[in-house]
Backbone as CSV, one residue per row, in Angstrom:
resi,resn,N_x,N_y,N_z,CA_x,CA_y,CA_z,C_x,C_y,C_z
1,SER,79.675,96.372,84.231,79.323,95.185,85.009,80.158,93.980,84.573
2,GLY,80.384,93.835,83.268,81.189,92.729,82.772,82.647,92.865,83.178
3,LEU,83.153,94.108,83.145,84.536,94.355,83.533,84.746,94.071,85.013
4,LEU,83.802,94.482,85.853,83.918,94.206,87.287,83.899,92.720,87.571
5,LEU,83.107,91.985,86.817,83.061,90.540,86.972,84.399,89.911,86.594
6,ILE,85.005,90.409,85.532,86.320,89.905,85.115,87.366,90.198,86.182
7,ILE,87.353,91.427,86.708,88.317,91.795,87.756,88.113,90.933,88.990
8,ALA,86.864,90.693,89.373,86.585,89.855,90.540,87.039,88.421,90.314
9,ASN,86.825,87.914,89.107,87.216,86.530,88.815,88.726,86.355,88.721
10,TYR,89.427,87.396,88.334,90.875,87.308,88.160,91.629,88.113,89.219
11,SER,91.081,88.225,90.421,91.724,89.006,91.475,93.068,88.407,91.884
12,LYS,93.195,87.087,91.790,94.474,86.450,92.129,95.569,86.870,91.147
13,TRP,95.191,87.034,89.885,96.159,87.504,88.895,96.553,88.948,89.186
14,ALA,95.592,89.743,89.634,95.898,91.132,89.985,96.898,91.176,91.140
15,LEU,96.717,90.297,92.103,97.660,90.228,93.219,99.035,89.791,92.739
16,LEU,99.060,88.831,91.839,100.328,88.339,91.311,101.059,89.422,90.519
17,VAL,100.324,90.202,89.765,100.919,91.273,88.970,101.435,92.391,89.877
18,SER,100.792,92.594,91.012,101.184,93.714,91.863,102.552,93.522,92.515
19,VAL,103.041,92.283,92.671,104.363,92.073,93.277,105.477,92.650,92.412
20,PRO,105.588,92.293,91.123,106.650,92.919,90.329,106.450,94.422,90.142
21,VAL,105.196,94.870,90.143,104.946,96.309,90.030,105.453,97.017,91.285
22,MET,105.158,96.446,92.462,105.664,97.027,93.708,107.190,97.052,93.714
23,ALA,107.813,95.993,93.208,109.273,95.934,93.171,109.831,97.013,92.252
24,LYS,109.197,97.234,91.103,109.648,98.273,90.171,109.505,99.659,90.785
25,VAL,108.389,99.914,91.430,108.181,101.207,92.072,109.173,101.386,93.220
26,SER,109.423,100.318,93.960,110.394,100.359,95.043,111.790,100.674,94.506
27,LEU,112.148,100.055,93.401,113.435,100.318,92.769,113.554,101.788,92.380
28,ASP,112.492,102.333,91.802,112.501,103.739,91.389,112.550,104.686,92.591
29,ALA,111.745,104.394,93.611,111.654,105.294,94.760,112.893,105.241,95.642
30,PHE,113.483,104.063,95.779,114.615,103.894,96.693,115.898,103.538,95.942
31,ARG,116.119,104.193,94.826,117.287,103.921,93.982,118.600,104.133,94.734
32,ARG,118.611,105.058,95.656,119.836,105.386,96.388,120.347,104.225,97.244
33,LEU,119.492,103.259,97.528,119.921,102.106,98.324,120.966,101.273,97.592
34,GLY,120.937,101.306,96.260,121.904,100.559,95.470,121.521,99.099,95.244
35,TYR,120.300,98.738,95.596,119.837,97.367,95.355,119.365,97.236,93.912
36,ASN,119.503,96.032,93.359,119.007,95.813,92.002,117.541,95.346,92.054
37,TYR,116.958,95.181,90.873,115.532,94.830,90.797,115.239,93.508,91.501
38,THR,116.118,92.530,91.360,115.891,91.223,91.982,115.828,91.344,93.492
39,GLU,116.687,92.154,94.066,116.661,92.354,95.517,115.372,93.035,95.960
40,HIS,114.920,93.999,95.184,113.634,94.638,95.480,112.488,93.642,95.312
41,LEU,112.585,92.768,94.335,111.556,91.757,94.105,111.462,90.786,95.280
42,VAL,112.597,90.362,95.798,112.602,89.458,96.954,112.012,90.154,98.174
43,ALA,112.446,91.389,98.427,111.912,92.135,99.570,110.409,92.336,99.430
44,THR,109.968,92.678,98.233,108.542,92.878,97.987,107.760,91.584,98.195
45,GLY,108.343,90.461,97.808,107.688,89.169,98.049,107.462,88.926,99.527
46,TYR,108.463,89.247,100.343,108.293,89.109,101.795,107.229,90.068,102.317
47,PHE,107.272,91.299,101.853,106.280,92.280,102.297,104.876,91.845,101.890
48,PHE,104.778,91.286,100.697,103.482,90.878,100.189,102.892,89.728,101.001
49,ALA,103.752,88.871,101.544,103.259,87.808,102.425,102.561,88.412,103.634
50,GLY,103.112,89.481,104.179,102.467,90.173,105.288,101.156,90.809,104.879
51,ILE,101.132,91.384,103.672,99.894,91.981,103.166,98.807,90.916,103.042
52,LEU,99.173,89.748,102.534,98.193,88.674,102.400,97.673,88.221,103.760
53,CYS,98.524,88.215,104.778,98.071,87.873,106.134,97.043,88.882,106.629
54,ILE,97.278,90.164,106.359,96.307,91.200,106.740,94.999,90.995,105.986
55,VAL,95.087,90.716,104.689,93.878,90.509,103.881,93.096,89.297,104.393
56,ILE,93.791,88.229,104.750,93.123,87.031,105.272,92.434,87.344,106.594
57,ALA,93.114,88.079,107.464,92.513,88.437,108.759,91.253,89.274,108.561
58,PHE,91.313,90.234,107.663,90.138,91.065,107.428,89.053,90.313,106.669
59,SER,89.415,89.311,105.896,88.395,88.473,105.256,87.563,87.774,106.312
60,GLY,88.215,87.370,107.385,87.476,86.785,108.511,86.507,87.784,109.118
61,LEU,86.916,89.046,109.223,86.007,90.075,109.752,84.819,90.287,108.823
62,TYR,85.090,90.297,107.512,83.983,90.430,106.553,83.011,89.266,106.706
63,PHE,83.549,88.070,106.911,82.702,86.882,107.059,81.881,86.964,108.338
64,ILE,82.512,87.378,109.424,81.807,87.480,110.707,80.753,88.575,110.656
65,ALA,81.102,89.723,110.071,80.158,90.839,109.992,79.025,90.533,109.028
66,GLY,79.309,89.709,108.027,78.278,89.321,107.073,77.951,90.388,106.050
67,ILE,78.655,91.488,106.090,78.417,92.565,105.132,79.761,93.116,104.675
68,ASN,79.740,93.840,103.583,80.941,94.533,103.125,80.918,95.947,103.687
69,SER,81.359,96.091,104.896,81.331,97.366,105.587,82.455,98.269,105.103
70,LEU,82.143,99.540,104.863,83.161,100.503,104.471,84.130,100.762,105.614
71,ALA,83.652,100.647,106.856,84.533,100.843,108.007,85.594,99.751,108.051
72,ILE,85.204,98.510,107.760,86.172,97.408,107.746,87.142,97.589,106.579
73,LEU,86.640,98.003,105.417,87.501,98.255,104.262,88.509,99.361,104.560
74,PHE,88.057,100.422,105.226,88.948,101.516,105.599,90.017,101.035,106.578
75,ALA,89.610,100.255,107.575,90.562,99.722,108.555,91.572,98.808,107.885
76,GLU,91.110,97.991,106.928,92.012,97.103,106.192,93.031,97.914,105.388
77,THR,92.568,98.959,104.731,93.457,99.810,103.941,94.493,100.495,104.829
78,VAL,94.065,101.010,105.965,94.994,101.651,106.902,96.012,100.638,107.415
79,ALA,95.556,99.421,107.715,96.468,98.379,108.201,97.510,98.023,107.139
80,ILE,97.093,97.906,105.886,98.027,97.566,104.808,99.027,98.693,104.590
81,ILE,98.555,99.928,104.540,99.462,101.064,104.349,100.439,101.169,105.516
82,SER,99.959,100.969,106.730,100.842,101.019,107.903,101.885,99.915,107.847
83,TYR,101.446,98.720,107.482,102.386,97.599,107.393,103.452,97.846,106.328
84,VAL,103.032,98.271,105.145,103.983,98.510,104.058,104.965,99.614,104.453
85,THR,104.472,100.662,105.079,105.346,101.751,105.516,106.358,101.254,106.541
86,THR,105.912,100.456,107.498,106.822,99.902,108.509,107.838,98.957,107.870
87,ALA,107.388,98.133,106.944,108.290,97.195,106.280,109.365,97.944,105.490
88,TYR,108.966,98.975,104.768,109.951,99.742,104.005,110.851,100.563,104.927
89,ARG,110.352,100.974,106.068,111.201,101.685,107.034,112.342,100.775,107.478
90,GLN,112.029,99.519,107.710,113.063,98.560,108.093,113.967,98.235,106.909
91,PHE,113.410,98.203,105.714,114.168,97.865,104.506,115.222,98.928,104.181
92,VAL,114.861,100.200,104.335,115.785,101.267,103.964,116.786,101.581,105.066
93,GLY,116.524,101.113,106.276,117.458,101.360,107.368,117.610,102.843,107.653
94,ASP,118.855,103.282,107.768,119.130,104.685,108.094,119.424,105.540,106.872
95,VAL,119.210,105.009,105.677,119.519,105.769,104.460,118.569,106.954,104.304
96,PHE,117.283,106.723,104.544,116.281,107.785,104.457,115.682,107.984,105.841
97,LYS,115.716,109.211,106.337,115.191,109.506,107.667,114.194,110.650,107.595
98,GLY,113.302,110.675,108.552,112.381,111.796,108.714,111.532,112.072,107.492
99,TRP,111.527,113.349,107.097,110.684,113.784,105.992,111.105,113.173,104.663
100,ARG,112.389,112.885,104.514,112.831,112.247,103.256,112.171,110.889,103.099
101,PHE,112.067,110.138,104.195,111.400,108.840,104.128,109.914,109.010,103.838
102,VAL,109.279,109.969,104.495,107.846,110.221,104.260,107.614,110.569,102.797
103,LEU,108.435,111.444,102.244,108.294,111.822,100.833,108.533,110.640,99.906
104,LYS,109.514,109.799,100.230,109.764,108.598,99.419,108.574,107.643,99.478
105,MET,107.952,107.507,100.638,106.790,106.612,100.744,105.591,107.167,99.979
106,ILE,105.420,108.481,100.016,104.346,109.088,99.215,104.618,108.838,97.734
107,LEU,105.866,109.026,97.321,106.255,108.734,95.942,106.004,107.270,95.611
108,PHE,106.326,106.383,96.546,106.122,104.954,96.331,104.637,104.641,96.124
109,PHE,103.773,105.116,97.027,102.345,104.807,96.914,101.731,105.428,95.659
110,LEU,102.100,106.657,95.338,101.583,107.276,94.113,102.075,106.541,92.867
111,GLY,103.340,106.135,92.885,103.874,105.366,91.753,103.174,104.032,91.594
112,PHE,102.901,103.362,92.706,102.203,102.077,92.653,100.802,102.248,92.074
113,ILE,100.092,103.266,92.542,98.740,103.521,92.018,98.814,103.838,90.521
114,TRP,99.798,104.640,90.119,99.955,105.012,88.714,100.189,103.786,87.833
115,TYR,101.116,102.918,88.248,101.402,101.700,87.474,100.174,100.792,87.404
116,MET,99.498,100.613,88.534,98.333,99.714,88.544,97.198,100.280,87.693
117,LEU,97.001,101.586,87.699,95.990,102.190,86.826,96.355,102.005,85.362
118,GLY,97.644,102.082,85.055,98.090,101.829,83.686,97.797,100.408,83.254
119,ILE,98.058,99.463,84.136,97.759,98.053,83.825,96.268,97.860,83.663
120,LEU,95.474,98.491,84.539,94.021,98.390,84.428,93.539,98.986,83.112
121,PHE,94.134,100.093,82.688,93.779,100.710,81.421,94.049,99.759,80.254
122,VAL,95.210,99.107,80.272,95.544,98.150,79.211,94.536,97.000,79.203
123,ILE,94.169,96.508,80.379,93.182,95.416,80.461,91.840,95.868,79.905
124,ILE,91.443,97.087,80.236,90.167,97.608,79.728,90.208,97.720,78.206
125,VAL,91.306,98.224,77.662,91.432,98.364,76.206,91.367,96.986,75.552
126,ILE,92.081,96.025,76.105,92.050,94.674,75.537,90.649,94.097,75.621
127,TYR,89.967,94.312,76.756,88.617,93.796,76.933,87.658,94.432,75.918
128,MET,87.830,95.724,75.660,86.944,96.425,74.717,87.181,95.953,73.275
129,VAL,88.429,95.635,72.941,88.775,95.230,71.579,88.332,93.800,71.317
130,VAL,88.521,92.939,72.295,88.219,91.509,72.100,86.772,91.222,72.287
C-alpha cells in the first residue's frame, strides 16, 4: 500500500524516466537505422507528446465516467500501442517492412517493459532499505 502510494505520487517522474528508456530501447531495436541515441531521444520526445495527448483525452473519459473502468483502461492501452506503432512505422520508413517491422515492435515493447520493471525493482529495493 505504501509503495503504490509512492508510485501514484511520483507518476510524473515515472513518465519522465520513460522517455530516455524508450529512446534506449528504440536505439537497441532499430540499430540498423544508423541513428545515434540523441536522435532516438528527440524522436521519442515527439512520440511521447502524442502519448500524453492520448492520456489527457482518456483522463477526460475517466472524469466523465466517474469510475476507473477496465474497458476505458483497455481502450487507452490499445490507443497508446497503436499510436506508438504508427509513429515508429513512420520513423523507420522503408528500412523495416512487413514481419520484420512487427518483430522489431514486439522486441521494442518487450524491451521497454523489461527496462521499466528493472527500474521499478530498483525503486522497490531502495524503498525497502530506506
